[in-house]
Short mmCIF file of C-alpha atoms in Angstrom, two decimals:
data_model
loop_
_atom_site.label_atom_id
_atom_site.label_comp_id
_atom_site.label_asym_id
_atom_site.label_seq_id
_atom_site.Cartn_x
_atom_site.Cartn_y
_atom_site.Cartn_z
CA UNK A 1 36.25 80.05 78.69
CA UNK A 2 37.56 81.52 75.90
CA UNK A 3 41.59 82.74 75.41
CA UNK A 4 43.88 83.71 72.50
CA UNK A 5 48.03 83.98 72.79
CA UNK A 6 49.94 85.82 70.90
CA UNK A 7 53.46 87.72 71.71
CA UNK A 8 53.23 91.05 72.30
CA UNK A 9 55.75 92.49 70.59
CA UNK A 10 58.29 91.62 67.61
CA UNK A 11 60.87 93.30 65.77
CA UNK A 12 62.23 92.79 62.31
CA UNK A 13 63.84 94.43 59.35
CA UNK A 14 62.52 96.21 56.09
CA UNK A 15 62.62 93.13 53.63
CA UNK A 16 62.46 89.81 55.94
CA UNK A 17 60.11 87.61 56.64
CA UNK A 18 58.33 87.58 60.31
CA UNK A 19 55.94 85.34 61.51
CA UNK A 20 52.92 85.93 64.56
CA UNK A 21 51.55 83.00 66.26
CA UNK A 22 48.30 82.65 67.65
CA UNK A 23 47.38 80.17 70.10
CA UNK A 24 43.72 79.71 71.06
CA UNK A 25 41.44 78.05 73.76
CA UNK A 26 37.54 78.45 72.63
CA UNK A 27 34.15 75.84 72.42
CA UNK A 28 32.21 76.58 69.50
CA UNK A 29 35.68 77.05 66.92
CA UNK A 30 34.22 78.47 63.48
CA UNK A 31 37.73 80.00 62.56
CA UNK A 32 40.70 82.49 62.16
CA UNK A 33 40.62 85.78 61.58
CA UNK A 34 43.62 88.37 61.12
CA UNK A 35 43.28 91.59 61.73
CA UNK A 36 45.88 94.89 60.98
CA UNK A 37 45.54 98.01 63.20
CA UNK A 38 47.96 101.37 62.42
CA UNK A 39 48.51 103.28 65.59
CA UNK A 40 45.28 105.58 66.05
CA UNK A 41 43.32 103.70 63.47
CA UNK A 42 40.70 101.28 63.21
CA UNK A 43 41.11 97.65 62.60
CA UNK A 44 41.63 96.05 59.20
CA UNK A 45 40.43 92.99 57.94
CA UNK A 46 43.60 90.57 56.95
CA UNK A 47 42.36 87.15 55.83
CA UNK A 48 40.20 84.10 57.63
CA UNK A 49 41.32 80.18 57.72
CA UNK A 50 37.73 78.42 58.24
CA UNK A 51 40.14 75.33 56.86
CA UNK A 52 43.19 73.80 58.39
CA UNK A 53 45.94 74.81 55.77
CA UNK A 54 47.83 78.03 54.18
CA UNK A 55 45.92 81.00 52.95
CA UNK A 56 48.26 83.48 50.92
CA UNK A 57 47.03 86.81 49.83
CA UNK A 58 50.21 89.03 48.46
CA UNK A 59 52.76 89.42 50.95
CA UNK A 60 50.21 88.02 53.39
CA UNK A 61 49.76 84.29 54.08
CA UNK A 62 47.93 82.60 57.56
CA UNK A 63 47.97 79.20 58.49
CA UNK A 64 45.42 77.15 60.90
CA UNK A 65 46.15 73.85 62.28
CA UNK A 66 42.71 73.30 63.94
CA UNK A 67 43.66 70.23 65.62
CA UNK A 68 46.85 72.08 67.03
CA UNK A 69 44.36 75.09 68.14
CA UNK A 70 47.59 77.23 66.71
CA UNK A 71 47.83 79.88 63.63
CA UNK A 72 50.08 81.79 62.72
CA UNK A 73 50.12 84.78 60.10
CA UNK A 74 53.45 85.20 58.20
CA UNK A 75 54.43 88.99 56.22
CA UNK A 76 56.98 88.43 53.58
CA UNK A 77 59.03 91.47 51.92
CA UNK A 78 58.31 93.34 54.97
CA UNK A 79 57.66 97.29 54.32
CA UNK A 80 58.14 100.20 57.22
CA UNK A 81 54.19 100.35 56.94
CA UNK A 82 53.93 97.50 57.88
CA UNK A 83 54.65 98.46 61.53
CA UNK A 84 51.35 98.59 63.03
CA UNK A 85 49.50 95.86 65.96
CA UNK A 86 48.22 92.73 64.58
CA UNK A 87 45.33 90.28 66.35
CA UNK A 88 44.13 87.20 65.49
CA UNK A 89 40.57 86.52 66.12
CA UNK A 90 38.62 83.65 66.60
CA UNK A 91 34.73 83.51 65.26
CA UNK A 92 33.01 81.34 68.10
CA UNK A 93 29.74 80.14 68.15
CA UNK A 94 27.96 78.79 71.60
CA UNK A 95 24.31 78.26 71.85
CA UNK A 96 22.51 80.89 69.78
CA UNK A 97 25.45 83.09 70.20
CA UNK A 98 27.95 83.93 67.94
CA UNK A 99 30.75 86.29 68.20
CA UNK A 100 34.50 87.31 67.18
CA UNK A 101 36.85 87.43 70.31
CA UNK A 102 39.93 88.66 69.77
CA UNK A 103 43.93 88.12 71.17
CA UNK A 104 45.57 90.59 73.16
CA UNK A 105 47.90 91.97 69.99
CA UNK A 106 51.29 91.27 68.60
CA UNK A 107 53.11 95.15 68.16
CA UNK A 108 55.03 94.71 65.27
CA UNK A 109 57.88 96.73 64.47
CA UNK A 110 59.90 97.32 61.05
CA UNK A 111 63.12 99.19 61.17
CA UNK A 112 65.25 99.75 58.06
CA UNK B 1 31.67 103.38 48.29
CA UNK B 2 31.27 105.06 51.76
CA UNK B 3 32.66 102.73 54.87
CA UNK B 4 31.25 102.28 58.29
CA UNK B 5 30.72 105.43 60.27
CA UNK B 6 30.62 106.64 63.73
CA UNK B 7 29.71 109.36 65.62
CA UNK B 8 30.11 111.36 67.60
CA UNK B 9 33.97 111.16 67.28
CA UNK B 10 35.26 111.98 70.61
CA UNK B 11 32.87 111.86 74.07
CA UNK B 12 33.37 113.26 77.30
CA UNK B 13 31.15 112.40 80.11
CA UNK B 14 30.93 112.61 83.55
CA UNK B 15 30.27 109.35 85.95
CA UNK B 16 26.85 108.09 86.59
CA UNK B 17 25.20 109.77 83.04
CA UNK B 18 24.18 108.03 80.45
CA UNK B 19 25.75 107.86 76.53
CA UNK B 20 24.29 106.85 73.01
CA UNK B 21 26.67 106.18 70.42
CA UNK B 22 25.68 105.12 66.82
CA UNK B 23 26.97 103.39 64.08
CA UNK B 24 26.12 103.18 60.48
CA UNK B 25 26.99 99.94 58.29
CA UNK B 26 28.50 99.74 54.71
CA UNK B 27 25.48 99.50 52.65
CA UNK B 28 24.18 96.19 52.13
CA UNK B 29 25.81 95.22 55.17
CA UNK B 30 23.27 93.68 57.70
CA UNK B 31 25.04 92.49 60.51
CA UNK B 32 26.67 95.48 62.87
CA UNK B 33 28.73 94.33 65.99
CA UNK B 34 30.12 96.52 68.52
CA UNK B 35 33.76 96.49 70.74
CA UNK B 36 35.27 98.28 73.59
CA UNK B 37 39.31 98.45 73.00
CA UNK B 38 41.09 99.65 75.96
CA UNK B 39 44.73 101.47 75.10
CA UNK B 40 47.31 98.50 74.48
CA UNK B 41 44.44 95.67 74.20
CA UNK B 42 42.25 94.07 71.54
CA UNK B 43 38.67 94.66 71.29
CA UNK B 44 36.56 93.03 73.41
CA UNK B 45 33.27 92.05 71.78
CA UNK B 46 29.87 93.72 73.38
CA UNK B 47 27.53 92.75 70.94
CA UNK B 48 26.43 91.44 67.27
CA UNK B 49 23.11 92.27 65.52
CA UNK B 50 22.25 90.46 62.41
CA UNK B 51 18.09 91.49 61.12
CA UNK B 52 17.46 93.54 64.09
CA UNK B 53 18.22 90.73 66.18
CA UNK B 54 20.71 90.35 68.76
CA UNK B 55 22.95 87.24 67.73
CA UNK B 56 25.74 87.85 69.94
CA UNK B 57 26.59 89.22 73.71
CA UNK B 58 29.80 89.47 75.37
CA UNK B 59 30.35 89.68 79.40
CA UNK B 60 29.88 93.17 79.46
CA UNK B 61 27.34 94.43 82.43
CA UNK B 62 23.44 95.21 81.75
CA UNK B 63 24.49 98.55 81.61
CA UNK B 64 25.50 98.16 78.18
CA UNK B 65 22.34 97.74 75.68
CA UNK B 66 21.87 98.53 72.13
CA UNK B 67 19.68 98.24 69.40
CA UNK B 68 19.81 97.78 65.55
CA UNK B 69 17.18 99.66 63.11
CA UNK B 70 15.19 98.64 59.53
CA UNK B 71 18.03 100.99 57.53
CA UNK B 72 20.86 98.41 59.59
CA UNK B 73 22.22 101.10 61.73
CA UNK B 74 22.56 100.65 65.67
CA UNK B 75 22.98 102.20 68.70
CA UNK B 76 25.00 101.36 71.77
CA UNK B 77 23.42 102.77 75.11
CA UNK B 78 25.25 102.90 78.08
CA UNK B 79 23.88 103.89 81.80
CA UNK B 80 25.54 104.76 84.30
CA UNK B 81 29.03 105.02 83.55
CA UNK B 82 31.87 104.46 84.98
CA UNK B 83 35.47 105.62 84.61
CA UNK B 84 36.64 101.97 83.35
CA UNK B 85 34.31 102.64 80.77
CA UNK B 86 36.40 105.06 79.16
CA UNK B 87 37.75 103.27 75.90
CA UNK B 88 37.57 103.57 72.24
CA UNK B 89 34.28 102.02 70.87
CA UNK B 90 34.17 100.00 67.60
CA UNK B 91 31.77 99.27 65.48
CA UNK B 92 31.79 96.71 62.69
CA UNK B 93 29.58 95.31 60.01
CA UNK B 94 29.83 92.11 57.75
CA UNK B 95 27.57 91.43 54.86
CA UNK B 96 25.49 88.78 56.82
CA UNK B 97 26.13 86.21 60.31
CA UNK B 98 28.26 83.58 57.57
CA UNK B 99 30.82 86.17 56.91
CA UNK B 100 31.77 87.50 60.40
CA UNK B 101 34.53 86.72 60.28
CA UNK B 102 35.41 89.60 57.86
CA UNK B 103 34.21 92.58 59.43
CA UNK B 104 34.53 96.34 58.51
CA UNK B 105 35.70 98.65 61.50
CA UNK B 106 34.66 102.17 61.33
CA UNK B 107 36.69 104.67 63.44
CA UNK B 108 35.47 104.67 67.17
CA UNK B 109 34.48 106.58 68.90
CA UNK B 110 36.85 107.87 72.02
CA UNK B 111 34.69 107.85 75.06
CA UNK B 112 36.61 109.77 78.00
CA UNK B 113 34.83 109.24 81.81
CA UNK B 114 35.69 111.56 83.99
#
């Protein structure tokens, strides 16, 4: 089968660092996805690891350790919008198939 | 550049009918997948077209069916519902299979089962 972990909740300040880790279980590994969804709105694509290694975009970087099955996506200079649910997603691949499956959800809140 | 859209918005059916719900890609986009999201839970992937071709199906019942068109756009079917099928529906689209893993959400579409 196929599983992602990530917590379900975190808290942090406006200005700090936070970091969400995804652990995954899943044949047919292509790569990480991360994904940013405001309450009531539709999911937003993040950035992808297809490589073990760091991936920065702005205040954005994500990290994949394939061997470790583990990820994590770390938010620097963190900004009140960026309260919101963020998944990681794994693109699998099994037979003919292929499809993105994603983790339950990490709520993140920023207070000031 | 318009984004991916959805309709209708919001759905209300009763158990046991039928629903069609339909999507329409970014243009030049020519895969479209689709997701259920439940309140407080990712979205589970139902299924991933790519040329009019199904490329992808998730363990969701034979119920659930759908269909992509020349123009790229799809349609999700679903017979005989049931309340747990009440759940916003997503649909996505990526520029081809290779890029996936980047995928363009439109807004849902808020199916309510009563």
């Amino acid at each position: 089968g196929q599983s992602l972990e990530q917590p379900s909740e975190v808290t942090a300040v406006e200005g700090a660092i936070v970091q969400i880790n995804c652990t995954y279980q899943t044949s047919g590994f292509y790569g990480l996805s991360w994904y940013q969804q405001h309450d009531g709105g539709a999911p937003t694509f993040l950035s992808y690891n297809g490589l073990d290694g760091l991936e920065e975009t702005g205040r954005f970087s994500s990290f994949l350790s394939r061997s470790d099955s583990y990820g994590y996506l770390l938010l620097q200079e963190l900004q009140m919008k960026d309260s919101a649910s963020y998944f990681c997603a794994v693109r699998a691949y099994g037979g003919a198939t292929n499809k993105l499956i994603f983790g339950t959800g990490t709520l993140l809140a920023v207070q000031p | 550049d318009a984004g991916v859209t959805q309709s209708p918005t919001h759905l209300i059916k009763t158990r046991g009918q039928q629903v069609t719900l339909r999507c329409s890609p970014i243009s030049g986009h020519k895969s479209v997948s689709w997701y259920q999201q439940v309140l407080g839970q990712g979205p589970q992937f139902i299924f991933q077209y790519y040329e009019k071709e199904e490329r992808g199906r998730g363990n969701f019942p034979d119920r659930f069916s759908a269909r992509q068109f020349p123009n790229y756009s799809s349609e999700l079917n679903v017979n005989a519902l049931l309340l747990g099928d009440s759940a916003l529906y997503l649909c996505a689209s990526s520029l081809a299979m290779g890029s996936s893993y980047e995928q363009y959400f439109g807004p849902g579409t808020r199916l309510t089962v009563t």
